[in-house]
Each structure stands twice: as C-alpha cells, then as structure tokens.
CSV table of C-alpha atoms in Angstrom, one decimal:
chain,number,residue,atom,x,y,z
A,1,UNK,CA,-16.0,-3.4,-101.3
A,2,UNK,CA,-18.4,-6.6,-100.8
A,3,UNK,CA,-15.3,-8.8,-101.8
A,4,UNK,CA,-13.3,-7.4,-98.9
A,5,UNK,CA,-16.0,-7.7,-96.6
A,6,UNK,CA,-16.4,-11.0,-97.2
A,7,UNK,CA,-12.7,-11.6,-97.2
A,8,UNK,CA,-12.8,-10.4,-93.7
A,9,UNK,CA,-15.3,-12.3,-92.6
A,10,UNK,CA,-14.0,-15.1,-93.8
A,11,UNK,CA,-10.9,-14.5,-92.2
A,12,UNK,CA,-12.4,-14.0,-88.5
A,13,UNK,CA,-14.3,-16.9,-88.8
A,14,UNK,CA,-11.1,-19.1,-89.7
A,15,UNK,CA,-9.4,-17.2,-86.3
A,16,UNK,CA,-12.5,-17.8,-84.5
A,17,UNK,CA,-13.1,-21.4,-85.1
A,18,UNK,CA,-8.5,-21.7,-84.6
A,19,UNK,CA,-9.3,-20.4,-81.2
A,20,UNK,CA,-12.0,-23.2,-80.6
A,21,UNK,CA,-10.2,-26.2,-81.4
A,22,UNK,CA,-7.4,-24.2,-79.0
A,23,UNK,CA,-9.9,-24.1,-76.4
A,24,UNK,CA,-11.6,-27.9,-76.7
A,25,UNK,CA,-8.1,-29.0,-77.1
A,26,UNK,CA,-7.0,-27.4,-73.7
A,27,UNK,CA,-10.1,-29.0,-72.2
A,28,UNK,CA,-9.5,-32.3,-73.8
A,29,UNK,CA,-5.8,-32.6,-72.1
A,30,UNK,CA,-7.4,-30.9,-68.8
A,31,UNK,CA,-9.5,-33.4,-68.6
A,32,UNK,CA,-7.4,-36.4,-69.4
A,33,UNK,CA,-4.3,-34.7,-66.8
A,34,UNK,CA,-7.1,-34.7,-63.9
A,35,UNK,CA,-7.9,-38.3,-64.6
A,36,UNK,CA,-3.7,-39.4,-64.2
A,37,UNK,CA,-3.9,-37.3,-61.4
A,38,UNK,CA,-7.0,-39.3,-59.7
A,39,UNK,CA,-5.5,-42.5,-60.7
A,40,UNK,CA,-2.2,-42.0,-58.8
A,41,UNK,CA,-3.6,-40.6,-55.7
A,42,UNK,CA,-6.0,-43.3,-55.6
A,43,UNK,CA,-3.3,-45.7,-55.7
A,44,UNK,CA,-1.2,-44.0,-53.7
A,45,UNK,CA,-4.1,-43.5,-50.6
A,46,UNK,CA,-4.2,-46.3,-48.6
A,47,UNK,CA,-7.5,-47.8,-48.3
A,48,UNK,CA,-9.7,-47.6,-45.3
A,49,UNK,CA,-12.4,-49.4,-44.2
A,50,UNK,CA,-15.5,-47.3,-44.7
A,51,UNK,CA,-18.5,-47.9,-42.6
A,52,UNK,CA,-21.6,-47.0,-43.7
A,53,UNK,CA,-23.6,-48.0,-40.2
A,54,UNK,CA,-21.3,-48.6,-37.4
A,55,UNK,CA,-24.1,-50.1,-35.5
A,56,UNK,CA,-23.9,-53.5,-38.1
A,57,UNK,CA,-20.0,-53.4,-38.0
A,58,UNK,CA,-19.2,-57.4,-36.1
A,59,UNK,CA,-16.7,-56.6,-33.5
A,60,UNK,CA,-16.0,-60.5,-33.9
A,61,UNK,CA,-15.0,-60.1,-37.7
A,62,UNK,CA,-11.9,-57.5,-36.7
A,63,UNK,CA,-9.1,-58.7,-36.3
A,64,UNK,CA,-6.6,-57.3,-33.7
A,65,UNK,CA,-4.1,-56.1,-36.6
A,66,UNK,CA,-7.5,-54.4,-37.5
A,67,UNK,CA,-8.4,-52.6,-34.1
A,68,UNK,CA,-4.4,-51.9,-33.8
A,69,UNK,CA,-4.7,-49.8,-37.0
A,70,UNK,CA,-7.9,-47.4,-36.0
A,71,UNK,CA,-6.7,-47.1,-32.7
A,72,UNK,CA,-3.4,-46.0,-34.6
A,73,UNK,CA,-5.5,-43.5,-36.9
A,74,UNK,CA,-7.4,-42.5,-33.9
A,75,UNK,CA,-4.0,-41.5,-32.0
A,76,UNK,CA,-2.8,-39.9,-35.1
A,77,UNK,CA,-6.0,-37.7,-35.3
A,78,UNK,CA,-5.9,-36.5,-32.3
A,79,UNK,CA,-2.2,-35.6,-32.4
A,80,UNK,CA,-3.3,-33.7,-35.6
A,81,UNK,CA,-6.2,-32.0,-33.5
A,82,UNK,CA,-4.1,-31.0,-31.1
A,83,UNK,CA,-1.5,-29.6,-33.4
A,84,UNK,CA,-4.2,-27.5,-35.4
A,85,UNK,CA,-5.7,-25.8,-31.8
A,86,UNK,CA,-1.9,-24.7,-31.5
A,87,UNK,CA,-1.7,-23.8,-35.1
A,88,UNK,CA,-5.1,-21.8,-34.4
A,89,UNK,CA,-3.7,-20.3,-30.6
A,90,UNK,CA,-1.0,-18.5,-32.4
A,91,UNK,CA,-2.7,-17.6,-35.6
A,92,UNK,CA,-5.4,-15.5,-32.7
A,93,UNK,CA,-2.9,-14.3,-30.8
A,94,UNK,CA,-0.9,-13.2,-33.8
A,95,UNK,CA,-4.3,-11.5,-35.0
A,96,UNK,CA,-4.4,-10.3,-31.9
A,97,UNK,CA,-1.1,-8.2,-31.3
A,98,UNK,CA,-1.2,-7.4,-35.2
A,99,UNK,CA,-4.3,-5.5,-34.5
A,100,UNK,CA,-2.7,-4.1,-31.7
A,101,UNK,CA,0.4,-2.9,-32.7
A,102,UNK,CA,-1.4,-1.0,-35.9
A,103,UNK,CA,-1.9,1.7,-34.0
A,104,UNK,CA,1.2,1.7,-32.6
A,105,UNK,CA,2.8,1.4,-36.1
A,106,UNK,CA,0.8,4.7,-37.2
A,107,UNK,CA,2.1,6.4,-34.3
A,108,UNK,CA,5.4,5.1,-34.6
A,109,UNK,CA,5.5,6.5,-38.7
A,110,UNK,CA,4.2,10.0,-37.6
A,111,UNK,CA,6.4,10.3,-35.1
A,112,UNK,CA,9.7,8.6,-36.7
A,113,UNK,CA,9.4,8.7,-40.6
A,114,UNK,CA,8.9,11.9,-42.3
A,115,UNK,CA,8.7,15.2,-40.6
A,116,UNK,CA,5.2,16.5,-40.6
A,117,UNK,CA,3.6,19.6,-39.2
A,118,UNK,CA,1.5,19.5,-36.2
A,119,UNK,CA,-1.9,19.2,-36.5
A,120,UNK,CA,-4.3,21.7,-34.6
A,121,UNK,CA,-4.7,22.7,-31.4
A,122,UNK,CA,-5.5,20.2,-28.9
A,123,UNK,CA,-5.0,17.3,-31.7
A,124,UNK,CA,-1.2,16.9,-31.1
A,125,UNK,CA,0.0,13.3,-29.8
A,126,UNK,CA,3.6,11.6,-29.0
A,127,UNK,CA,4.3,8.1,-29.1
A,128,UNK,CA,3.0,6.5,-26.1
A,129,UNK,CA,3.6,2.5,-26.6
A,130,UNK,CA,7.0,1.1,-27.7
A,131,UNK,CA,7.3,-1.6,-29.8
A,132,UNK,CA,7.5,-5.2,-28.6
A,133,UNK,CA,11.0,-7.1,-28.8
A,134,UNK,CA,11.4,-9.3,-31.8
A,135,UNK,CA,11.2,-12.7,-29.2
A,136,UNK,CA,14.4,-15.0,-29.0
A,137,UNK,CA,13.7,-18.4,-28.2
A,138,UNK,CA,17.1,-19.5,-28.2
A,139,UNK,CA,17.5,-17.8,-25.0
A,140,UNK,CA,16.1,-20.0,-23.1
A,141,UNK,CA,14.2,-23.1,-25.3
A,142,UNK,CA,13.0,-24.9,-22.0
A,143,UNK,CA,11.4,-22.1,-20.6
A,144,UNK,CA,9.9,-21.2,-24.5
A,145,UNK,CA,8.3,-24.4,-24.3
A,146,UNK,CA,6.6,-24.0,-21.1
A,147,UNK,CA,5.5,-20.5,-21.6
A,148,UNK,CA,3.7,-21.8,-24.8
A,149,UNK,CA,1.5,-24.2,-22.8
A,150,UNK,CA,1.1,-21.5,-19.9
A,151,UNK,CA,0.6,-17.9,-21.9
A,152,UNK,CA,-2.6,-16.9,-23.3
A,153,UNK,CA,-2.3,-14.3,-25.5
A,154,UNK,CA,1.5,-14.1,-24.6
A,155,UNK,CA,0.5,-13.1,-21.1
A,156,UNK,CA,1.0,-14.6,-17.7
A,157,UNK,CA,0.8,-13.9,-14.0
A,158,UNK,CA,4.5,-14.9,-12.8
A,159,UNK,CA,5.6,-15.4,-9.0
A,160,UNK,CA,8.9,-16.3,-7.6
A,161,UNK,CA,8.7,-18.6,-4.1
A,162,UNK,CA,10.2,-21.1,-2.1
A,163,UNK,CA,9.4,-23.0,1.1
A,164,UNK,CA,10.2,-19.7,3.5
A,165,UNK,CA,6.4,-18.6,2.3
A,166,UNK,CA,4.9,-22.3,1.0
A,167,UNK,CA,1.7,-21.2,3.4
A,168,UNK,CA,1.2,-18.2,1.7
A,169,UNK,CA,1.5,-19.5,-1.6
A,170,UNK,CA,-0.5,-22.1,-1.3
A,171,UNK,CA,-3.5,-19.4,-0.6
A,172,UNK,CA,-2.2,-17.2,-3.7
A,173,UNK,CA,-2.4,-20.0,-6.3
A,174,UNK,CA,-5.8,-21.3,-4.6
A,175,UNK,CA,-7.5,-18.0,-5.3
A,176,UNK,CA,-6.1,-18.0,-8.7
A,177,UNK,CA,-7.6,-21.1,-9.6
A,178,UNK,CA,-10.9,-19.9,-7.4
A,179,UNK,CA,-11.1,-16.7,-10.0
A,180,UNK,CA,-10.5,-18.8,-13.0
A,181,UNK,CA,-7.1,-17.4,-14.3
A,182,UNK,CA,-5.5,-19.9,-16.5
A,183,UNK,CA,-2.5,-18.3,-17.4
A,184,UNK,CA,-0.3,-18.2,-14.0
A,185,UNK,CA,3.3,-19.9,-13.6
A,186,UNK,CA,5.0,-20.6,-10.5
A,187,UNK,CA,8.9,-19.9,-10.5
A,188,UNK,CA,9.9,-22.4,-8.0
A,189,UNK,CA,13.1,-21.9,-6.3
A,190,UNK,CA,13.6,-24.6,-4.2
A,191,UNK,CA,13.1,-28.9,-4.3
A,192,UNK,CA,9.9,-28.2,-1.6
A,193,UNK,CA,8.1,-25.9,-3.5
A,194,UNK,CA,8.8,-27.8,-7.0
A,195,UNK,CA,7.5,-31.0,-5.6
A,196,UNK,CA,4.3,-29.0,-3.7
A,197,UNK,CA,3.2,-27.4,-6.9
A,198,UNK,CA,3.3,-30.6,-9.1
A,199,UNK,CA,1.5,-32.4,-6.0
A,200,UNK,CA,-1.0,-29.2,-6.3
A,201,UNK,CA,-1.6,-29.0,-10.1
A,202,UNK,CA,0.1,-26.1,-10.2
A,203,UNK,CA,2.2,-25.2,-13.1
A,204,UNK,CA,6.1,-24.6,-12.6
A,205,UNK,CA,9.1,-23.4,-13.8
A,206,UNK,CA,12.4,-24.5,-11.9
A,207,UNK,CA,15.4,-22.5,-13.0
A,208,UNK,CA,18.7,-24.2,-14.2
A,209,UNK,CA,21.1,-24.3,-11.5
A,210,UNK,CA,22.8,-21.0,-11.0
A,211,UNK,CA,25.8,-20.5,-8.4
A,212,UNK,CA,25.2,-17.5,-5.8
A,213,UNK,CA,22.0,-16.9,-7.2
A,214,UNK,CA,20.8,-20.2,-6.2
A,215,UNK,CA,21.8,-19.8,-2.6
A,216,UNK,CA,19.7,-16.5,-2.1
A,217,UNK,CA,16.9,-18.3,-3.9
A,218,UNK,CA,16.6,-21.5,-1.3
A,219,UNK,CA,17.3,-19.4,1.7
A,220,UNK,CA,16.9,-16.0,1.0
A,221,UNK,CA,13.6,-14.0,2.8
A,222,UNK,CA,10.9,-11.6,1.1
A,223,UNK,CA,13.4,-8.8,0.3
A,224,UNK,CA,16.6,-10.9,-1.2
A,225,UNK,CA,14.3,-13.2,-3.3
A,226,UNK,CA,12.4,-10.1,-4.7
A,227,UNK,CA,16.0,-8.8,-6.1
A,228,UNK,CA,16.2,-11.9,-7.6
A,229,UNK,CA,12.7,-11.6,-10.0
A,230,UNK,CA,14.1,-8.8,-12.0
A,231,UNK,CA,17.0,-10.8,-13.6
A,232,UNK,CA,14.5,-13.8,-13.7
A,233,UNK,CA,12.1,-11.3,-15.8
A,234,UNK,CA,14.4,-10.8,-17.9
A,235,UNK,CA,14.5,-14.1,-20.1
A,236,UNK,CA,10.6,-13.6,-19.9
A,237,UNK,CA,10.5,-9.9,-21.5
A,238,UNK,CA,13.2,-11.8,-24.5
A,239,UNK,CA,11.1,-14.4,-25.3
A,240,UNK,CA,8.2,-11.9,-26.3
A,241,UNK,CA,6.1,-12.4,-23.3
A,242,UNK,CA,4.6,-9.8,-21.2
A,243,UNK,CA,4.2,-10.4,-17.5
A,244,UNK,CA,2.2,-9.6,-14.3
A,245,UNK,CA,4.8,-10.2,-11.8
A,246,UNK,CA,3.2,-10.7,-8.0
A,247,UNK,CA,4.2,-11.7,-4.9
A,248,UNK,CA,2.8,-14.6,-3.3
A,249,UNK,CA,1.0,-12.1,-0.1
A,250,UNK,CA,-1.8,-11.1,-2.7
A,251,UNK,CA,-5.4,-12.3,-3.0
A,252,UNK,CA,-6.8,-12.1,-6.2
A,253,UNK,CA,-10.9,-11.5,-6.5
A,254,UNK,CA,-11.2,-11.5,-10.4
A,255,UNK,CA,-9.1,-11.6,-13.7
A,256,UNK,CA,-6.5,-8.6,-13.7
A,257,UNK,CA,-5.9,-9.3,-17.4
A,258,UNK,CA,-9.6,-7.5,-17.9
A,259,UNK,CA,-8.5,-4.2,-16.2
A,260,UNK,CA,-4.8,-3.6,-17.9
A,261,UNK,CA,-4.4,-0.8,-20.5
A,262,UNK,CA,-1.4,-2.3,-22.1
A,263,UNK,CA,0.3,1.9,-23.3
A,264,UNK,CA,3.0,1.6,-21.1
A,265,UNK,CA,6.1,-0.3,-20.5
A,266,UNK,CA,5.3,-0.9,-16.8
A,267,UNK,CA,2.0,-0.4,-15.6
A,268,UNK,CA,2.2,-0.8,-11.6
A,269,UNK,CA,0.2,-0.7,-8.4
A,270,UNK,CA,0.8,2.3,-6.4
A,271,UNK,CA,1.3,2.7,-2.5
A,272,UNK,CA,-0.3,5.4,-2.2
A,273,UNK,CA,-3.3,5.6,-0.2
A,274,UNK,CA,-5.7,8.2,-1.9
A,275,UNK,CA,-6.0,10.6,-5.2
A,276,UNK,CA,-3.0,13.0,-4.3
A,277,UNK,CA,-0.6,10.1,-3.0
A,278,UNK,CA,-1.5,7.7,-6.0
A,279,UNK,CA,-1.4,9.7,-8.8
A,280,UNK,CA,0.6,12.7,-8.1
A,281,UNK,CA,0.0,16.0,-6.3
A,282,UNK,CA,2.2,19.6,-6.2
A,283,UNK,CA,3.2,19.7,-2.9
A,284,UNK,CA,5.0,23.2,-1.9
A,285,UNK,CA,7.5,23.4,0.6
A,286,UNK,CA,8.2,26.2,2.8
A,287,UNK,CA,11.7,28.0,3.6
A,288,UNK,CA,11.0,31.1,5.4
A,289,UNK,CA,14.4,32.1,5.6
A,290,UNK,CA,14.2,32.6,1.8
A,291,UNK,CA,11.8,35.2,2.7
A,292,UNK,CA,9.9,36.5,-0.8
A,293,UNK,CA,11.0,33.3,-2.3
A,294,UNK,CA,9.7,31.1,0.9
A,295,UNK,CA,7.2,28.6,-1.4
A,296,UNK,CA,8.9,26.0,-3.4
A,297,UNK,CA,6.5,23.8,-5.4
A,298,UNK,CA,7.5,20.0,-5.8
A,299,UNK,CA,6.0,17.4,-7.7
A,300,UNK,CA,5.5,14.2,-5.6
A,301,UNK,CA,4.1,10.8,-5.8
A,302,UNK,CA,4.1,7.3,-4.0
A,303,UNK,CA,6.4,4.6,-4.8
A,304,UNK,CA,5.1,1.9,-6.9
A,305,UNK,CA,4.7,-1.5,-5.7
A,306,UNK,CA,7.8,-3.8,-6.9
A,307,UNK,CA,5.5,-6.8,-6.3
A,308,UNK,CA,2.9,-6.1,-8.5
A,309,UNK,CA,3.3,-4.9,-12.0
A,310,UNK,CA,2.4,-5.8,-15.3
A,311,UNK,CA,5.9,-5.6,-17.6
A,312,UNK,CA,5.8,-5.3,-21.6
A,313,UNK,CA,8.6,-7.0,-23.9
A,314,UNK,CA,10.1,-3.6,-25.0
A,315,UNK,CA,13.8,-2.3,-24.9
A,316,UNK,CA,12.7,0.2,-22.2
A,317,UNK,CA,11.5,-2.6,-19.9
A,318,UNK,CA,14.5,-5.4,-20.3
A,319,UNK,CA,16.5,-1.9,-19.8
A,320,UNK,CA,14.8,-1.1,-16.5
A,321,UNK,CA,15.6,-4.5,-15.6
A,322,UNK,CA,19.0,-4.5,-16.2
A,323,UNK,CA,19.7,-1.1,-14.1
A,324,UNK,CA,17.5,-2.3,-11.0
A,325,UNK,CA,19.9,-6.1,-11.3
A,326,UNK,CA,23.0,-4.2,-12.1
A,327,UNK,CA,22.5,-1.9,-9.3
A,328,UNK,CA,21.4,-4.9,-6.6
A,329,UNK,CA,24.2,-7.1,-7.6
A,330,UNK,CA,26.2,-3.9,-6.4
A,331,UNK,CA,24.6,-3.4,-3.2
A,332,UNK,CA,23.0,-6.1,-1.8
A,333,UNK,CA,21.7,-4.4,1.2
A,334,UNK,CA,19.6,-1.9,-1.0
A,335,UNK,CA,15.9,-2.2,-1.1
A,336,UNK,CA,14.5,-3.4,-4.8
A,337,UNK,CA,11.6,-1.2,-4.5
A,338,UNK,CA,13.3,2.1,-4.0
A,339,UNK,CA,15.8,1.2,-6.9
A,340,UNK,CA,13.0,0.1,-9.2
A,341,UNK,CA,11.3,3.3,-8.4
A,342,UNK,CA,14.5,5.9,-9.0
A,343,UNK,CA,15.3,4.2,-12.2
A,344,UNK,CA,11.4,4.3,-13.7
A,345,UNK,CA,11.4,8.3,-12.3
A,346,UNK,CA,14.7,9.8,-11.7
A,347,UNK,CA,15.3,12.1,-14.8
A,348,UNK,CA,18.5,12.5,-16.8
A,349,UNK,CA,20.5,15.0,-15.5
A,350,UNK,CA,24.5,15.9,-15.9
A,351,UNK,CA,26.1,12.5,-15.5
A,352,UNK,CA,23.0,10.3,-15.8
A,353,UNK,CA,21.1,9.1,-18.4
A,354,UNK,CA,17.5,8.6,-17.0
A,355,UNK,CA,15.0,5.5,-18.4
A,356,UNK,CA,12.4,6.0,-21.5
A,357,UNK,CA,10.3,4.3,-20.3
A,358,UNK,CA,6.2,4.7,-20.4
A,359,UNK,CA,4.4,3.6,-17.0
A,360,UNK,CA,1.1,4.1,-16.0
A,361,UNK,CA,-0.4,3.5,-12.4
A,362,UNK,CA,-3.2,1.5,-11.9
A,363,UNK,CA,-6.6,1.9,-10.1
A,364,UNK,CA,-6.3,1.9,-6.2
A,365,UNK,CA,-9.4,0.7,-5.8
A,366,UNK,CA,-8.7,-2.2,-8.2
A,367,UNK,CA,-5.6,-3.0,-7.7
A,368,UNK,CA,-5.8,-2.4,-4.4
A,369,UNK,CA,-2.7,-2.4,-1.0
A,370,UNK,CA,-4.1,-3.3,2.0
A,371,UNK,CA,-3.2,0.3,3.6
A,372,UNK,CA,-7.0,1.8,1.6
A,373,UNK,CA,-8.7,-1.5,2.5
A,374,UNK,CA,-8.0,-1.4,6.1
A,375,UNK,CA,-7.8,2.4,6.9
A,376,UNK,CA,-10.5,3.5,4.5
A,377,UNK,CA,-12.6,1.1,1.9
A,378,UNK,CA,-13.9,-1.2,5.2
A,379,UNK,CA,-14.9,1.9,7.3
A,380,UNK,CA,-17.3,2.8,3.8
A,381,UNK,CA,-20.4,1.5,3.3
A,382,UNK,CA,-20.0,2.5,-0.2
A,383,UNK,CA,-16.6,1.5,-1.1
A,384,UNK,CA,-17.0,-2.0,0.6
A,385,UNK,CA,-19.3,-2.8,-2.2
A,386,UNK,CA,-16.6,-2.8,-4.0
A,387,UNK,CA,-15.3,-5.6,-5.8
A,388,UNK,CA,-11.5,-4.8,-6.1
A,389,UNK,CA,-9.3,-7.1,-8.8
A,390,UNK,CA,-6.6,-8.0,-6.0
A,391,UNK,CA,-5.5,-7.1,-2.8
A,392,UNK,CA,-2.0,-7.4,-2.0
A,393,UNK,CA,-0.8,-7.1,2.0
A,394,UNK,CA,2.2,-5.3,1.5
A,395,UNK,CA,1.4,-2.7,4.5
A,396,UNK,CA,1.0,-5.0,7.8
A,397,UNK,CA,3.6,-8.2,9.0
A,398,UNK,CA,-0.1,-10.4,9.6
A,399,UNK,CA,0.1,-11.2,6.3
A,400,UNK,CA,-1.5,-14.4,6.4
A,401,UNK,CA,-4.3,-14.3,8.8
A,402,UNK,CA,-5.3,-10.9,6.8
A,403,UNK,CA,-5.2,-12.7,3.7
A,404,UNK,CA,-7.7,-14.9,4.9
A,405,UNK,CA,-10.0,-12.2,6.6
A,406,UNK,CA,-10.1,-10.8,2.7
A,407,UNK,CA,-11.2,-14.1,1.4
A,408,UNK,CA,-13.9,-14.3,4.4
A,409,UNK,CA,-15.0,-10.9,3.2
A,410,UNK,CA,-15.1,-10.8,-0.7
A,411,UNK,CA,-15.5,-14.8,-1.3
A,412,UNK,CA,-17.3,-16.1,1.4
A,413,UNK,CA,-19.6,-12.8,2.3
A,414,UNK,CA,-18.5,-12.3,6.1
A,415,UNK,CA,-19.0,-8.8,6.6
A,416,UNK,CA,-17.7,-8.6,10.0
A,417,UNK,CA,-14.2,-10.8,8.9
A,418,UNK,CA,-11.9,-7.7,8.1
A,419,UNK,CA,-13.5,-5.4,11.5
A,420,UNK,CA,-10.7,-7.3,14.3
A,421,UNK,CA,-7.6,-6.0,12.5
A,422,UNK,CA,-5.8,-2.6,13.3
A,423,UNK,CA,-5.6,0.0,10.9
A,424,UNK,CA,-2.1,-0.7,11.4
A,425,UNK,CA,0.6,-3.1,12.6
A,426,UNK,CA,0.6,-3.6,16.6
C-alpha cells in the first residue's frame, strides 16, 4: 500500500514539474515573440521629434523641411479628429434609434411572430410605430452627403422656396438661426435663392435639373410648388431620414424637435381652431324627413396642415407620398392639402385600398395656425403667456407683416404688436 502511494506521488510530481517547464517554456518564447515584435515596430515607426519643454525648442534651429513636416502631422490630426467626431455622430445616433426601435421590435414580435393570447383587461396594445426603411444611399449620393453634414440625429427641418417668397424666407431661416436649430436645409429651387442662401450662411440643397418639374419650381406660386415637396420628400424618407417639412410663412419661437412624439408615421399640425375641431368631435346631423331615424352621428375633424408635418422613413409614409404625387401629376388643378388629407383618412372601402398609416396631431397651442392666435390666444391674458413652438400664417394673405407682428410679440416683448390685425382677412 505505501509502495503505491509513493508510486503515485512520485508520478504527480513528475506531471507536475512536466507542466512547469511547459509553462516557463511558454513564458520564455512569450517573452522573446514580444521583443521581435517591439523591434520591428520600432523600426518601422517613423521617428518624431519629442519635446520635452516647448518653451526651449530654437525656432532658428528648424528647418523649413522641419516646420513643413509638423504642420503636415498637424493637418493629418485634425483630419483624424474630425473623422472620429463623425465616427462618434453615428455611433450616438445609431445608439440612439437602437434604443428606440427596441420597443418597437418587442411590439413588432408580439404582434407579428407567434400567436399569443391577450393579456388582461385594459392591458391589450397594437403596434403603433412602423419600422424605419433600411436607408439607400445610392438614391441619391449628393443629397446623402449633404444630409450627413445637416441631420442631427437623422432629423431635419426641410423647406422648398424660390425667389416668388425670398422675403418671407429670409425671415423663416432668420428665426431659425434666432432659436438655435442647427439642423434646417433649404431646398432651393431657383439660381436667386441658391445664390441668397450661400450669401446668407444658409445651408442648401439644389435639385438636379428635372424637365417640367423644373418649370413649376422657378415659376410656380405657393400652391404648385407645395405639390412639388411630396416627390422631393420622397428621396428624403429613402435615405433614412425623417423630416419636418415647413413652409417658409412660419415663425419658429423654440426647437420643435423637443415637442415631437416620434409613434406615428406623420405627425401634423391641425387647422382646427379649438379641442373639438383639432382633435376630433361626433357631430350628428339631422334629417327630419327620416323621422324616428332623423339623428345621424358623424365623426369629423379638421384637415391637417400640408405645410407643416414631421414625416418618418417607413413604407406607410414614402406610400403616402407616392398616392398624394401620383394623384397631383393627374390633376394639376387639385389642391395638395385636401389630397394629402383623403389619402392619410379616407378608409378602404369596395374599390379602394385606404393608407396604414399612424398619424398623430400635434398640440394647437404649440404648434400653433394663426387662426387660435389671432381669434383667441391674443384676446387671453392667460394663453398669451404662452410660449408656442411655431406659428405658421396659413389663415390670412398679410403674411408678412403678421409674421413680423409675431416676432414683435414673442421675441422682442411688444405686447400691443399683434392688437392692429383683424381676426380675419379684410
């Protein structure tokens, strides 16, 4: 019994001292790897001048090969800086719509993978938010590359102009600038505007030349150039960028990118002018001659604004702006707002396929039409302490001389600068 004991100590001590000279062997040729490895990168590192104190470096002992060479490195280090704030950009706004579109995913999974029962009462929710568009850059690489420089967080404020409203525009992007909003882009559509926005600091996109389209665009007024934005949108929505379209007859008082929920497809300011005519209200109409059956509730609501919406890059969106195009290329007399309206509500019905699409409207008060600020928020002492986000004269022809009065009012603290103007158009 001792004998094999021994044996067997003998014999693990033998493995255990084999594994040693395994492991001081592996360290030995470690070692001696790292040290060809220094060596070469050493020699292969070009060597710099290293300055201890810069204050007892002798300009007189550089030589202009010398100075050449750092202000080379310098150059090349700030290309490299610039390249990693990019880098970083899209890392945070990759973080950004990651953590985003988790929910989205979850909802997406319950509602499209497996079946599951429904929860209980009261806990039961459809998918709200479609999924973003996987972007295609190849669409359009020019515009890719400016959108880029211009987007933060793959958003932008977009407006389509040319000289026809170059007074009006130049109050719009003033404002902007005013407020602190970054992200805005100026689609110009003629050479006067192009050259007044570079001369302005103003950042531009000019489309390629397009036949037809390009004729409205130069001479066209409010109505035929606002037909045009929805097929200009479109390249936008492909490239994976959502976008707050707006006309150029809106004054904006703070960021609107702090005051969008982001759920919907198109998230729009209304025209209506209160709680019922905003958001909705059941309005019955009466037919006597139907006697018993005399009441017939409706469901009714106020257009949404066409000049001021905030658009996702989702199939449901570059959808809806494919109908409203397809539909004003048809008939050009039709108005874009009433056609962007019965394609985002009309439901599908024998012959017609209505739009899936999410929309949500925004806050009147915020995103104010100039139809509650001139026949209600300036006769309240309450409401005119109100800070809205933007106002947008879409209700009276005056455009510019109320666009002003608003900036008097909100910006500049004149609290008499809005009380000359009608309710209403004279």
């Amino acid at each position: 019994m001792m004998a094999g004991r021994r044996d067997a100590l003998l014999t693990r001590e033998k493995g255990q001292s084999s594994i040693g000279s395994r492991i001081f062997i592996a360290v030995v040729v470690g070692v001696l790897l790292g040290c060809v490895f220094a060596f070469f990168s050493s020699s292969s590192t070009p060597n710099f001048p290293h300055f201890h104190n810069p204050k007892m470096v002798s300009s007189s002992c550089e030589s202009p090969e010398q100075v050449n060479a750092l202000k080379v490195d310098i150059l090349s280090a700030k290309e490299k800086n610039s390249e990693l704030k990019k880098q970083v950009k899209g890392l945070m706004e990759r973080l950004r719509f990651a953590e985003q579109g988790k929910g989205h995913a979850q909802e997406q999974f319950v509602v499209l993978g497996e079946n599951h029962k429904a929860g209980p009462f009261g806990t039961v929710k459809g998918l709200r938010t479609n999924p973003p568009v996987a972007p295609d850059e190849s669409v359009n690489p020019r515009l890719a590359k400016i959108l880029e420089e211009v987007a933060i967080y793959k958003e932008l404020v977009v407006a389509l102009a040319n000289s026809n409203v170059k007074e009006m525009l130049q109050l719009w992007f003033t404002n902007i600038k005013k407020v602190g909003i970054p992200n805005y882009l100026v689609v110009a559509l003629d050479d006067e505007i192009e050259e007044f926005c570079k001369l302005n600091d103003v950042p531009i996109y000019r489309r390629d030349p397009d036949q037809g389209v390009d004729a409205v665009a130069k001479t066209g007024g409010n109505h035929a150039v606002s037909g045009l934005k929805f097929r200009i949108l479109r390249e936008f929505l492909q490239l994976g960028y959502s976008v707050l379209l707006s006309d150029v007859d809106i004054v904006y008082l703070q960021n609107p990118f702090d005051h969008l929920y982001r759920d919907s497809d198109v998230e729009s300011m209304s025209d209506g002018h209160n709680n019922m005519t905003a958001y909705g209200y059941n309005d019955v109409f009466d037919e006597p001659s139907m006697g018993w059956a005399r009441y017939a509730h409706t469901m009714r609501i106020w257009v949404y604004n066409s000049g001021f919406f905030y658009i996702r890059p989702t199939l449901p969106s570059i959808e809806l702006l494919d109908r409203v195009a397809d539909r004003l290329s048809k008939d050009p007399k039709s108005w874009d707002q009433a056609v962007f309206n019965e394609e985002l509500f009309f439901p599908s019905h024998p012959g017609y396929d209505g739009l899936h699409a999410a929309r949500r409207t925004m806050d009147m008060f915020l995103f104010m039409n100039s139809k509650v600020l001139f026949k209600t928020v300036r006769k309240d002492a309450k409401l005119k302490r109100l800070k809205p986000v933007i106002v947008h004269v879409n209700y009276h022809p005056d455009k510019f001389a109320r666009m002003k009065a608003i900036v008097d009012f909100y910006l500049s603290g004149k609290q008499d600068a809005l009380d000359h103007f009608p309710d209403g158009s004279d």
